[in-house]
Amino acid sequence: MFQRFRRTRLHPVLQRLVRETHLRVDDFIYPLFVRPGEGIKNEVSSMPGVYQMSIDEILKECEDLKSLGIYAIILFGIPEVKDSIGSDALCEHGIIASSVKAIKEAHPDMFVVTDLCFCEYTDHGHCGIIDDKTVLNDETLQISAQQAIVHAKAGADMIAPSGMMDGIIETLRTALDEAGYENLPIMSYSTKFASGYYGPFRDVAESTPSFGDRSTYQMDPANRREAIAESVEDELQGADILMVKPALAYLDIVRDIRENTTKPLAVYNVSGEYAMLKHAGAAGLIDYERVMMETLIAFKRAGADIIISYHAKEAAKLLKS
Ligand code: PBG
Ligand code: ZN
């Protein structure tokens, strides 16, 4: 006697009835890159379909996103001027603060997440204050707390620290609570690997480090136990949502963390993952839409609740039809 697994695959309705995992437009957070100016919408060659936009264009983009049912965005800023400590990120008139204000004014129903880091704002491209060797942890914590307050005051709905500094969640939670923002959630980039998959992002965000790499603060891709510990630690420090980044090459880690926490879990389907599918699709090597949907459902199946993805708009269109 053998089992006839194919029996439930024959009728499309039954196939949907027995489907174990679902992708919904509510699962997505869409990344947006904002830069100073007006009427700017520059496509990035390494990431077809992804643009650097000025605030006026971002406001139009939000309209488009809402028509697709996407109400959550994560913002990255490209400042006019970069310096050694990333001052633009600490300024109430900086690119992110101004963007958040404008978006929340024009689209109060949009949920605006801010990426909290310094690499887009520093002239050396590292994620904090540096000495001649590495990013200084505790010094960077101090200015990160300042950055969190700038985002909160501007009206951010959630703050997402991505710099992999130890103690960052405790620092931000305390600073936000003391300033009266005890209800502002923190989504931690809790388990973030030092990855080659961020290559195209650094073109868009203009944040390639001018020397060395990020392996003294981001994680070694070889480490599984440490990956779990990083996320568990951020939960203990008060993170509301945890994250694994990148997503595709780390689905085992997504499952591991899912099994070690009851917190909501996000994945960041990063720029290199997006670019690979885009370029393979354009070259006629794969059926782009099919491979995209197969990839996105894999994140859910692995245990993710939230997917940050450049594919979000295309996926939303397919989910609607
Ligand atoms: C900044 C940051 C990075 C990404 C998100 N936030 C880049 C990095 O760590 O170099 C990568 C996103 C992507 O590749 O799509 N700390
Ligand atoms: Zn950074």
PDB file of C-alpha atoms and ligand atoms in Angstrom, residues 115-120 125-128 162-164 192 201-202 207 214 217-218 245, ligand 2:
ATOM      1  CA  ASP A 115      16.159  52.566   8.580  1.00  0.00           C
ATOM      2  CA  LEU A 116      18.431  53.779  11.367  1.00  0.00           C
ATOM      3  CA  CYS A 117      22.096  53.680  10.414  1.00  0.00           C
ATOM      4  CA  PHE A 118      24.944  55.969   9.422  1.00  0.00           C
ATOM      5  CA  CYS A 119      26.477  54.374   6.326  1.00  0.00           C
ATOM      6  CA  GLU A 120      24.468  56.465   3.863  1.00  0.00           C
ATOM      7  CA  GLY A 125      30.550  54.768   4.279  1.00  0.00           C
ATOM      8  CA  HIS A 126      30.774  52.832   7.550  1.00  0.00           C
ATOM      9  CA  CYS A 127      27.789  52.354   9.865  1.00  0.00           C
ATOM     10  CA  GLY A 128      28.968  54.643  12.671  1.00  0.00           C
ATOM     11  CA  SER A 162      20.457  48.200  10.881  1.00  0.00           C
ATOM     12  CA  GLY A 163      24.013  48.917  12.009  1.00  0.00           C
ATOM     13  CA  MET A 164      24.674  45.795  14.121  1.00  0.00           C
ATOM     14  CA  LYS A 192      22.379  40.631   9.783  1.00  0.00           C
ATOM     15  CA  PHE A 201      22.017  48.469  -2.560  1.00  0.00           C
ATOM     16  CA  ARG A 202      25.285  50.269  -2.034  1.00  0.00           C
ATOM     17  CA  SER A 207      27.030  53.765   0.808  1.00  0.00           C
ATOM     18  CA  ARG A 214      31.592  45.481   7.413  1.00  0.00           C
ATOM     19  CA  TYR A 217      30.239  44.430  12.932  1.00  0.00           C
ATOM     20  CA  GLN A 218      28.013  42.339  10.636  1.00  0.00           C
ATOM     21  CA  LYS A 245      19.022  39.579   6.451  1.00  0.00           C
TER      22      LYS A 245
HETATM   23 ZN    ZN B   2      24.779  50.878   7.801  1.00  0.00          ZN
END
